[in-house]
Tab-separated table of C-alpha atoms in Angstrom:
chain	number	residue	atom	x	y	z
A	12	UNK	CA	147.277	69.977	151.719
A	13	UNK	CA	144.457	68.146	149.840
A	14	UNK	CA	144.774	69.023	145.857
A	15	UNK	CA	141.981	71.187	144.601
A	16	UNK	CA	139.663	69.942	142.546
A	17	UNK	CA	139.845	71.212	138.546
A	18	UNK	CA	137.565	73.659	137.153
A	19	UNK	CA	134.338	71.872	135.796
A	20	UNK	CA	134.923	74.714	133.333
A	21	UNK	CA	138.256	73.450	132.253
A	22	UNK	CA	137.200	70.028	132.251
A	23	UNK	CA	135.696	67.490	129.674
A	24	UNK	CA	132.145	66.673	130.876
A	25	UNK	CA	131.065	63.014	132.223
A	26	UNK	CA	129.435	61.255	129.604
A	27	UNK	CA	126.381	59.510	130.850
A	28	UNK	CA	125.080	56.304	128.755
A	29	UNK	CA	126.618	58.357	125.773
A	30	UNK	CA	126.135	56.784	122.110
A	31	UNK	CA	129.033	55.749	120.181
A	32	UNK	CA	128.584	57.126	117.096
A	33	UNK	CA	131.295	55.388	115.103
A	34	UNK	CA	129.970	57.106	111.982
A	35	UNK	CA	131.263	60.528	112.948
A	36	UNK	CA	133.907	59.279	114.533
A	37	UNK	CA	135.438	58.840	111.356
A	38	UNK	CA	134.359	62.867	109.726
A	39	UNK	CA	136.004	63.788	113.123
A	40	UNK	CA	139.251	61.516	112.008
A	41	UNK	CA	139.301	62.652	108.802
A	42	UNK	CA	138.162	66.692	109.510
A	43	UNK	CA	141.331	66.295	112.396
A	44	UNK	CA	144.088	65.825	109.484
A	45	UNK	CA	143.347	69.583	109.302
A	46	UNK	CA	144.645	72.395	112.199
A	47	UNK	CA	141.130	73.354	113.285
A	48	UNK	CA	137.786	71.363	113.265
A	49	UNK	CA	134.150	73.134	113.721
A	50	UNK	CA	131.548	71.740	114.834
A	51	UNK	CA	128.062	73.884	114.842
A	52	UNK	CA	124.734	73.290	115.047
A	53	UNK	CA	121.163	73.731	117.275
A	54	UNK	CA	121.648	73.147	121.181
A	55	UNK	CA	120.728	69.829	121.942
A	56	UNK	CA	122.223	68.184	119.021
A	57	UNK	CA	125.173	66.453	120.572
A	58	UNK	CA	128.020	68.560	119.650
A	59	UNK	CA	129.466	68.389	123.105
A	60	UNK	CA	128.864	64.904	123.485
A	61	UNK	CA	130.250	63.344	120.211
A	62	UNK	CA	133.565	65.433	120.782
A	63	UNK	CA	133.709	64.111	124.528
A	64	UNK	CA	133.072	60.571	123.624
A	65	UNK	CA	135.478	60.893	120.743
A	66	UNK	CA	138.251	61.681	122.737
A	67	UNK	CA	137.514	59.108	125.069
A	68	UNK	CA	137.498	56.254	122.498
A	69	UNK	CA	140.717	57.606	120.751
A	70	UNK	CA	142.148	58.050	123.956
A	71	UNK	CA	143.296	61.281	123.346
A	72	UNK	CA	145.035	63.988	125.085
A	73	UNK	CA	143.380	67.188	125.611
A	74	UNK	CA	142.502	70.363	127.558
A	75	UNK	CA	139.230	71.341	127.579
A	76	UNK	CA	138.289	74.922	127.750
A	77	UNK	CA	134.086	76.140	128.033
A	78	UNK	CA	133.616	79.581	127.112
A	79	UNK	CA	131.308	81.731	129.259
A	80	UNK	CA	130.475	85.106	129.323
A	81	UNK	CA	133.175	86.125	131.512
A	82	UNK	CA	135.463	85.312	128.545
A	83	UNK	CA	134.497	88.352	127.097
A	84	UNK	CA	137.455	89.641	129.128
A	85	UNK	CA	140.929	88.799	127.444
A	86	UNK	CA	142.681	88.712	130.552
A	87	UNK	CA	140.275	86.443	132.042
A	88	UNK	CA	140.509	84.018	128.586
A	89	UNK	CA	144.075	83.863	128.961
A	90	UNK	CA	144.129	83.539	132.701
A	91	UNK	CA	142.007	80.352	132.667
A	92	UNK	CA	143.312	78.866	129.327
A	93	UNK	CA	146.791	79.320	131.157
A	94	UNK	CA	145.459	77.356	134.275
A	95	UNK	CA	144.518	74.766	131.680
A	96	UNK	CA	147.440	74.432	129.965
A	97	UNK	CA	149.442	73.932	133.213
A	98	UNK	CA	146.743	71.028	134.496
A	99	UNK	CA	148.054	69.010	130.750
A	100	UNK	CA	151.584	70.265	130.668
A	101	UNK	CA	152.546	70.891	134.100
A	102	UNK	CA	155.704	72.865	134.494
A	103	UNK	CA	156.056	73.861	131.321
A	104	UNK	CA	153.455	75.509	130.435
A	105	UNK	CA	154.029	77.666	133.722
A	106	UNK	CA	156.345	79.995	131.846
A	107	UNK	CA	153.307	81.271	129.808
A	108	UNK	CA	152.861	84.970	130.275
A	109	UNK	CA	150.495	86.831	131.743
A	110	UNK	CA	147.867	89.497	130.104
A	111	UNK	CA	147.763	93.253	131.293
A	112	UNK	CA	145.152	95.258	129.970
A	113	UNK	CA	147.700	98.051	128.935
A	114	UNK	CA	147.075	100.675	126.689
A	115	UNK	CA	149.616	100.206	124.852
A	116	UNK	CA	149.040	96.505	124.329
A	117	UNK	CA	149.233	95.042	120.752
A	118	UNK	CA	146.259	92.649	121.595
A	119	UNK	CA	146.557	90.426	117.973
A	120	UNK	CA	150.142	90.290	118.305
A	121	UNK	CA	150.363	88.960	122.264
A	122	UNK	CA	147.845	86.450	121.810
A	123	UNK	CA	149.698	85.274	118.761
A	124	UNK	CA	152.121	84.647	120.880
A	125	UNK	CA	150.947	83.485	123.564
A	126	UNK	CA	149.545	80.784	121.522
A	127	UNK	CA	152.901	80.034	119.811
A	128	UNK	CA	153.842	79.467	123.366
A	129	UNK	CA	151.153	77.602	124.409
A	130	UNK	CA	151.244	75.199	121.520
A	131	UNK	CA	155.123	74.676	122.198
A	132	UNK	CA	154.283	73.595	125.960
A	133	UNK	CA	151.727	70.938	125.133
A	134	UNK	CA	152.264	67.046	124.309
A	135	UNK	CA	152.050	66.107	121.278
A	136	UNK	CA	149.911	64.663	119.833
A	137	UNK	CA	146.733	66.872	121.704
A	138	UNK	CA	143.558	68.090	121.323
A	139	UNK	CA	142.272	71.640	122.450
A	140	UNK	CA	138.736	71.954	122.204
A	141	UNK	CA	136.926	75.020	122.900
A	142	UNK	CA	133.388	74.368	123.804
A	143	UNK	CA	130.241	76.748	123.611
A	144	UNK	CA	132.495	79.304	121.699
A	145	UNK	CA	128.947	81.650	120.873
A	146	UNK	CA	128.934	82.157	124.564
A	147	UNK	CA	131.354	85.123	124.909
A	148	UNK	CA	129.920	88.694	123.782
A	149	UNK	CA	133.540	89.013	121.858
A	150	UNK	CA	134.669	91.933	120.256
A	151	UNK	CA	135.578	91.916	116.199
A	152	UNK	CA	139.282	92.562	117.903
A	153	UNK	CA	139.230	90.292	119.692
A	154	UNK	CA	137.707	87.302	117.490
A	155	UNK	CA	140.684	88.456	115.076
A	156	UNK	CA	143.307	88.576	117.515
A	157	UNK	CA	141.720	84.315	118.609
A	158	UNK	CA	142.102	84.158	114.623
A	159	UNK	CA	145.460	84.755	114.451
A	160	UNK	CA	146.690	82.603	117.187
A	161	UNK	CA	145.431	79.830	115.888
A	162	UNK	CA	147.051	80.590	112.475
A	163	UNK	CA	150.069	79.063	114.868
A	164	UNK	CA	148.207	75.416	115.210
A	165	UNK	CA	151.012	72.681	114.668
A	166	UNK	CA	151.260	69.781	113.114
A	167	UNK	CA	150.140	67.365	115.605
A	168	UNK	CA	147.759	69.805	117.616
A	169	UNK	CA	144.019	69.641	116.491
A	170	UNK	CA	141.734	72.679	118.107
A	171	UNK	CA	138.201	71.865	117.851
A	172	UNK	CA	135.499	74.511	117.975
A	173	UNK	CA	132.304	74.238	119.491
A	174	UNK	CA	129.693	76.669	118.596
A	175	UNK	CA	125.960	77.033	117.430
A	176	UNK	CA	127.390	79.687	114.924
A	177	UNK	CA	129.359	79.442	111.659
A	178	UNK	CA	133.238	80.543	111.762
A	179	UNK	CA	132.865	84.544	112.308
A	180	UNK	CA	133.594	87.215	109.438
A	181	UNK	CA	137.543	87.335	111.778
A	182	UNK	CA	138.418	83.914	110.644
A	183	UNK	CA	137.611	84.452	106.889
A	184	UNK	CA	141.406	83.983	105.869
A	185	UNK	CA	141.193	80.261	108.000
A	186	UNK	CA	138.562	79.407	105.866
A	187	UNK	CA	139.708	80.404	102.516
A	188	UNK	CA	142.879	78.997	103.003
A	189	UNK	CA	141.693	75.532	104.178
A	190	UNK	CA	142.628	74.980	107.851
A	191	UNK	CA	139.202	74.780	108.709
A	192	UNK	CA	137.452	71.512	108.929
A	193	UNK	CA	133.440	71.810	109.216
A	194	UNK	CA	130.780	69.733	110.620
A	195	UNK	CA	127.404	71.159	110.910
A	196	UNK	CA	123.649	70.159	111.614
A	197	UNK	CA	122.963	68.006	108.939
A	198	UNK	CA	125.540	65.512	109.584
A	199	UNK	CA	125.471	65.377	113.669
A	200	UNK	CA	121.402	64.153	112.703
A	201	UNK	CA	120.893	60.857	114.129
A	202	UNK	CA	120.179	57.864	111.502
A	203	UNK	CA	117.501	55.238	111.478
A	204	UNK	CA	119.776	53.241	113.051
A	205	UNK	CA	121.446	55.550	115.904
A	206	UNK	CA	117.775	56.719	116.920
A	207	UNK	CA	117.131	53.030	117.597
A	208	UNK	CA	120.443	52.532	119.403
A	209	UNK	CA	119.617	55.600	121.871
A	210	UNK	CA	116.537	54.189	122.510
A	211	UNK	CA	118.034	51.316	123.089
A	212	UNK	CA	116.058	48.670	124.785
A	213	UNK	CA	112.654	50.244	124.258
A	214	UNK	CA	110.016	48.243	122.632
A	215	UNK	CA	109.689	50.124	119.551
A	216	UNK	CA	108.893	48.680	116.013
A	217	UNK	CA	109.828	49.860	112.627
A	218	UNK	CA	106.730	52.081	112.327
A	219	UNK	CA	106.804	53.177	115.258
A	220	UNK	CA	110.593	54.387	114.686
A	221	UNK	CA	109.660	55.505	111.736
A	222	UNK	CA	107.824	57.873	113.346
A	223	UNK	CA	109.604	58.753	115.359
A	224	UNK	CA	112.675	60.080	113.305
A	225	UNK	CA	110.713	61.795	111.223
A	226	UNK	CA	109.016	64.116	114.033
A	227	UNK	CA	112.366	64.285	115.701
A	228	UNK	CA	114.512	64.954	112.525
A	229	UNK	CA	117.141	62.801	114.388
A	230	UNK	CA	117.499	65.820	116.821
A	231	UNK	CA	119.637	63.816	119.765
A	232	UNK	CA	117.793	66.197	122.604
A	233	UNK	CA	114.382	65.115	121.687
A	234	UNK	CA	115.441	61.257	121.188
A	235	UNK	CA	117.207	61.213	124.553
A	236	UNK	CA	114.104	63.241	126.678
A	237	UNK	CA	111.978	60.596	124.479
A	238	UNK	CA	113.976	57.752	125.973
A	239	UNK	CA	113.568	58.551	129.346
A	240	UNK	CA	109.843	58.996	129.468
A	241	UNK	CA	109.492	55.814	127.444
A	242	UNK	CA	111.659	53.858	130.638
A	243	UNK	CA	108.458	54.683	133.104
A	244	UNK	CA	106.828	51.034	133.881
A	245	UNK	CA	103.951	51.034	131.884
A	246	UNK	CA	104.667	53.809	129.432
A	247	UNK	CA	103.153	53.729	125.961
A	248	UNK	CA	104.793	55.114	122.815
A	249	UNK	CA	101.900	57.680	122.141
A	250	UNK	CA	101.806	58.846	125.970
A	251	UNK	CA	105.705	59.088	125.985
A	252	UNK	CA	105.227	61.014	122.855
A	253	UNK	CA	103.338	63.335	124.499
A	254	UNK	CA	105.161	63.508	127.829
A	255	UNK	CA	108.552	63.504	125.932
A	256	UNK	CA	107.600	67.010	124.209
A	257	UNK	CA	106.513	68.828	127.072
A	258	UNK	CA	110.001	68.004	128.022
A	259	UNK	CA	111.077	69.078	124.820
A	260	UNK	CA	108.857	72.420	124.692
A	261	UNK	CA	109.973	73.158	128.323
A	262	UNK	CA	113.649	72.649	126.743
A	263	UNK	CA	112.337	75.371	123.877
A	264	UNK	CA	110.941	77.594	126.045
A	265	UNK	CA	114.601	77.966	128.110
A	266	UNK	CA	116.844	77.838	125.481
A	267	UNK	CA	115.269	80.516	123.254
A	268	UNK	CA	111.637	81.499	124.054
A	269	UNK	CA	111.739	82.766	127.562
A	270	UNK	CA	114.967	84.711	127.415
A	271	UNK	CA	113.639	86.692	123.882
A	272	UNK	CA	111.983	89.876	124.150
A	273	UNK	CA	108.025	90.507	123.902
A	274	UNK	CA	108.445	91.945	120.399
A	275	UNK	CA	110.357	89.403	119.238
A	276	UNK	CA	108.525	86.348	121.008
A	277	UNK	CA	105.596	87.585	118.692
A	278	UNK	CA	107.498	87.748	115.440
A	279	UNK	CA	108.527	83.637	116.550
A	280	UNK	CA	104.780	82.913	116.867
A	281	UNK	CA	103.473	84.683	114.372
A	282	UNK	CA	105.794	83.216	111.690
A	283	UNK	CA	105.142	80.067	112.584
A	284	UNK	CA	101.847	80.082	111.267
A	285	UNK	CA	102.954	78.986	108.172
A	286	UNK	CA	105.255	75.754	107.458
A	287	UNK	CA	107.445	78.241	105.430
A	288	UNK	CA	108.199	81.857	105.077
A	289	UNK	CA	109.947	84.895	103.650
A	290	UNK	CA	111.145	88.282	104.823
A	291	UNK	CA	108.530	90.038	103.370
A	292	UNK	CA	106.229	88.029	104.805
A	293	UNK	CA	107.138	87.713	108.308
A	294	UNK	CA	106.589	91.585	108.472
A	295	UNK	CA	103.283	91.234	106.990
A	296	UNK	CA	102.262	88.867	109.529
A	297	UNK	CA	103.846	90.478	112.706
A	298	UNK	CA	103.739	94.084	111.625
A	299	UNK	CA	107.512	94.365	112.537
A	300	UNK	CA	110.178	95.303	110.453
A	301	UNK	CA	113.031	93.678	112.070
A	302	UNK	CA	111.331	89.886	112.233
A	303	UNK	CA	113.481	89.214	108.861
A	304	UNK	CA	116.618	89.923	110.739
A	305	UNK	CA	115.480	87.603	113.773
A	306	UNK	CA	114.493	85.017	111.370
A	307	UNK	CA	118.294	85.450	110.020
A	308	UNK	CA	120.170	85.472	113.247
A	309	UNK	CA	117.868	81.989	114.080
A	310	UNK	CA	119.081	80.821	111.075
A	311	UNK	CA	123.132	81.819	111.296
A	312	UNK	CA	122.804	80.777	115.255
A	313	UNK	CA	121.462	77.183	113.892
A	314	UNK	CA	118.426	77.851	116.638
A	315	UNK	CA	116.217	75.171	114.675
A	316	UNK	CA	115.712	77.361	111.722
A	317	UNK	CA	116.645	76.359	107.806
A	318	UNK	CA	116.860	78.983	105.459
A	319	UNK	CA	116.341	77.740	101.356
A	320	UNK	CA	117.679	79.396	98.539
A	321	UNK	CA	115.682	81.108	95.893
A	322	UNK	CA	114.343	84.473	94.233
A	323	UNK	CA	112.877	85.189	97.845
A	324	UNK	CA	114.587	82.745	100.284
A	325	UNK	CA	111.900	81.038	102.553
A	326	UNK	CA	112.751	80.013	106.166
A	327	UNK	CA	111.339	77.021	107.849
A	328	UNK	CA	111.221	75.983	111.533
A	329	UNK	CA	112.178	72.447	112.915
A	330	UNK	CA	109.030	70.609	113.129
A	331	UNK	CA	109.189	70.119	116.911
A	332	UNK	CA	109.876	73.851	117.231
A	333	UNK	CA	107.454	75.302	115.026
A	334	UNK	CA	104.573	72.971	117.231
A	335	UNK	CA	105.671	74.883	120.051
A	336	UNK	CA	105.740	78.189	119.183
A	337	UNK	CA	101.578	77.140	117.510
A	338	UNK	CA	101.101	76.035	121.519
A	339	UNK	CA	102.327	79.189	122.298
A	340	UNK	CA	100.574	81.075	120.306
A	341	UNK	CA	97.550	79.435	121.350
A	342	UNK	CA	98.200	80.474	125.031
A	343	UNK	CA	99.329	83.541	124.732
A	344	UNK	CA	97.423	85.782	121.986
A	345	UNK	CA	94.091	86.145	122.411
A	346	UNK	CA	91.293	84.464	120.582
A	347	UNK	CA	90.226	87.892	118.492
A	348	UNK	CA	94.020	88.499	117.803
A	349	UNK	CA	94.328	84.788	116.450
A	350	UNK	CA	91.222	85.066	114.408
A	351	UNK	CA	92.122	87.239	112.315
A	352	UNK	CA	95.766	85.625	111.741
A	353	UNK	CA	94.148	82.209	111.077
A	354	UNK	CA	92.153	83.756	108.062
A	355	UNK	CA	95.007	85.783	106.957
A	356	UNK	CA	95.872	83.960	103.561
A	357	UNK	CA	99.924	83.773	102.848
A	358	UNK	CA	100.317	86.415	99.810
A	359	UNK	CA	101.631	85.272	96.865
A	360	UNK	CA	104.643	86.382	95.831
A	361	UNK	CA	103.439	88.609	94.098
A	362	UNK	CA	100.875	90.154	96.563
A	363	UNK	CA	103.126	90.985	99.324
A	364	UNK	CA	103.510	94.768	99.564
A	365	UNK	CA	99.567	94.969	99.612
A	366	UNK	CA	99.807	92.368	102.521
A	367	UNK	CA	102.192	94.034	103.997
A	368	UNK	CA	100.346	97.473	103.588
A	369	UNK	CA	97.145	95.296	105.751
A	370	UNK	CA	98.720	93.779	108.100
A	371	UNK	CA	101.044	96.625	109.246
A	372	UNK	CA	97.272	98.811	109.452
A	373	UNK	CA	96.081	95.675	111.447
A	374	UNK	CA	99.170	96.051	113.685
A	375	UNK	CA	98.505	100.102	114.166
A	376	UNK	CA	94.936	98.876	115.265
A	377	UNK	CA	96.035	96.265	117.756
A	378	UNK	CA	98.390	99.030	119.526
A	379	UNK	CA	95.259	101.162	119.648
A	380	UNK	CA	92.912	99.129	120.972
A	381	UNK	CA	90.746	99.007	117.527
A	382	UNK	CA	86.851	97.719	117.687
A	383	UNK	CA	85.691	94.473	115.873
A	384	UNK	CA	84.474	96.351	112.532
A	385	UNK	CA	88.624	98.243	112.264
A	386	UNK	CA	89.873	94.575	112.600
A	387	UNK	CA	87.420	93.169	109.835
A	388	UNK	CA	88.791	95.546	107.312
A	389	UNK	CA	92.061	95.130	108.645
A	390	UNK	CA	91.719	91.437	108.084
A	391	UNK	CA	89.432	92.114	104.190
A	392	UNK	CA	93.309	93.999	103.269
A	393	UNK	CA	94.786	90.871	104.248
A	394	UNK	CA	92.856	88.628	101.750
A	395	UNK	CA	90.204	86.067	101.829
A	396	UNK	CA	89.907	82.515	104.107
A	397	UNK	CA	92.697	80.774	103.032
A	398	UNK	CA	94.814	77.575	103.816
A	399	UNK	CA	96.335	78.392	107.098
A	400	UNK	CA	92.538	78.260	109.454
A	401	UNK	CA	93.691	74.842	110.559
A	402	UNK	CA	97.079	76.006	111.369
A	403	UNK	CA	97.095	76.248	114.945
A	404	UNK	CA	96.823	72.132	115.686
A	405	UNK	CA	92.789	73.379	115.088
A	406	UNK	CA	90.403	71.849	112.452
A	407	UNK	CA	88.123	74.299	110.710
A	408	UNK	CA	85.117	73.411	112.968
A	409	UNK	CA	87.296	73.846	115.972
A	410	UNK	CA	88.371	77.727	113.854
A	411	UNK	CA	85.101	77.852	113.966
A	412	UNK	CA	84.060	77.101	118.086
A	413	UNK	CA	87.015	79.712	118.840
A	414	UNK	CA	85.696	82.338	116.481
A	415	UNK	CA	82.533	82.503	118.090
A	416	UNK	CA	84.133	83.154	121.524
């Protein structure tokens, strides 16, 4: 009988003309002298692929386990991380035990086990990486019943953690007492010189790079898509530019835009109006309470959102993002609608109740379908012409052109 081919979810993905990137190859060596290493940060910016390639040049032993949201289910976590364990281990790690779904059942204390076990069966030294951790709806129980079992992590045994979130509130006691290793956003950005070496062959001069880094932010999706477009006989760098962010927006638009609710697509657009924002201020523009929570969970989710300290913490989109949601505010909202948001000056910090006391009336009149003369004292609450007209990609005159119909 012909052996069945392994689970492409319990298998380390093919690396396709993947950068070395030598530089983190050495935070990985150095976060790996502790039990558990996390990596987190924005979809697209090579989490999975650093951690694949670094295994391959350390040539290291692993099992490789990709949440999904069938993981939600213990038993079916256990069942497949079981499967995995025997593909590495063989034999013994056939004596693991099973999961039943048991009343009864002391869920933090059998996965502590279980782990115990598990560590006990595999070679040493190994890698378990757990990729696209955010993926499974977990409960708190169950994040602090995964806590606990990897309070069991040997010496030899690294478990790396793959996630666009932070370490949840369950592994608190991980963190504090230093077996947590982290690597986030800023440090998986691409340098001057790693941009160039993705785009490898590309006739591209310093400028030119230049530019390119800084509208990319060393984001590795945008570089790669950027790449590609840039390979077409005959490409130029400012058509590939264009080309490579419809890729990019189309990359947006499935990752986060499409799959967000009406109400909350609108707090995205609206709030990118302006190059920064607060709380306060994103329910003044969007006339919904709850866009300061969104803005937070973009933020904690590292969905191309910063968040900077201060007496009222401002949050700022990446600049590739932030273009997109403009475009689709543009496409979507209609020219009236934008009107009156493109003269809406930003309140000062000061002014903000009073803004948000006009735009919330401007939002009661958009439900109800309110004339021309409702929205111009809707928008004469919201304060005079101000800075953002031009903040739709638009200069004045163009304002202007749209304004009149």
């Amino acid at each position: 009988m012909a052996a069945r081919a392994p689970l492409a979810k319990l298998t380390r993905p093919k690396l396709y003309e993947a950068l070395p990137r030598p530089r983190l190859f050495a935070l990985l060596d150095e976060a790996a002298t502790r039990p558990i290493v996390w990596l987190c940060a924005a979809p697209g910016a090579g989490k999975t692929t650093l951690v694949a390639s670094y295994l391959e040049a350390r040539h290291r032993r692993h099992l490789w386990y990709q949440y999904d949201t069938g993981d939600a289910d213990t038993a079916t976590f256990l069942h497949y991380l079981r499967i995995a364990a025997q593909q590495l281990a063989g034999k013994t790690a056939a004596a693991l035990p099973q999961f039943t779904s048991e009343p009864q059942q002391d869920l933090a204390r059998f996965v502590r086990s279980f782990f115990r076990d598990l560590f006990s069966a595999l070679p040493l030294p190994c890698a378990l990486v757990f990729d696209n951790f955010h993926e499974a709806d977990t409960t708190p129980a169950q994040r602090a019943a995964f806590a606990q079992g990897l309070e069991e992590v040997p010496e030899r045994i690294t478990v790396i953690v793959i996630s666009r979130a932070d370490p949840p509130p369950e592994f608190a006691r991980l963190v504090a007492s230093g077996r947590i290793a982290r690597i986030d956003e800023a440090e998986l950005r691409c340098t001057e010189d790693e941009a160039h070496s993705i785009l490898g062959s590309q006739p591209v001069d310093r400028d030119q790079l230049l530019r390119i880094q800084r509208e990319s932010d060393g984001w590795v999706a945008a570089l790669v898509l950027l790449r590609e477009h840039l390979r077409r006989r005959g490409a130029t760098l400012d058509e590939s530019l264009g080309k490579g962010k419809e890729a990019i927006f189309q990359y947006f638009a499935g990752e986060i835009f499409n799959g967000a609710r009406p109400e909350n697509q609108r707090v995205l657009m609206f709030t990118a109006i302006a190059p920064s924002i607060t709380g306060a201020e994103a329910v003044a523009l969007s006339g919904n309470d709850e866009a300061p929570r969104l803005l937070e969970y973009l933020y904690r989710h590292h969905l191309f959102t910063d968040r900077r300290p201060g007496e009222h913490p401002t949050y700022h989109y990446h600049a590739l993002f932030r273009e997109f949601l403009l475009q689709e505010l543009r496409t979507r909202i209609a020219p009236d609608e934008r009107r009156v948001l493109a003269h809406a000056r930003r309140p000062s910090r000061g002014r903000t109740r009073a803004h948000q006391r006009g735009a919330r009336a401007l939002s009661r009149r958009r439900r109800m379908g309110g004339n021309a003369q409702a929205h111009t004292r809707a928008r004469a609450r919201l304060g005079a012409p101000g800075p953002l007209a031009g903040a739709f990609g638009l200069d004045r005159g163009a304002a202007r052109r749209d304004a009149r119909g």
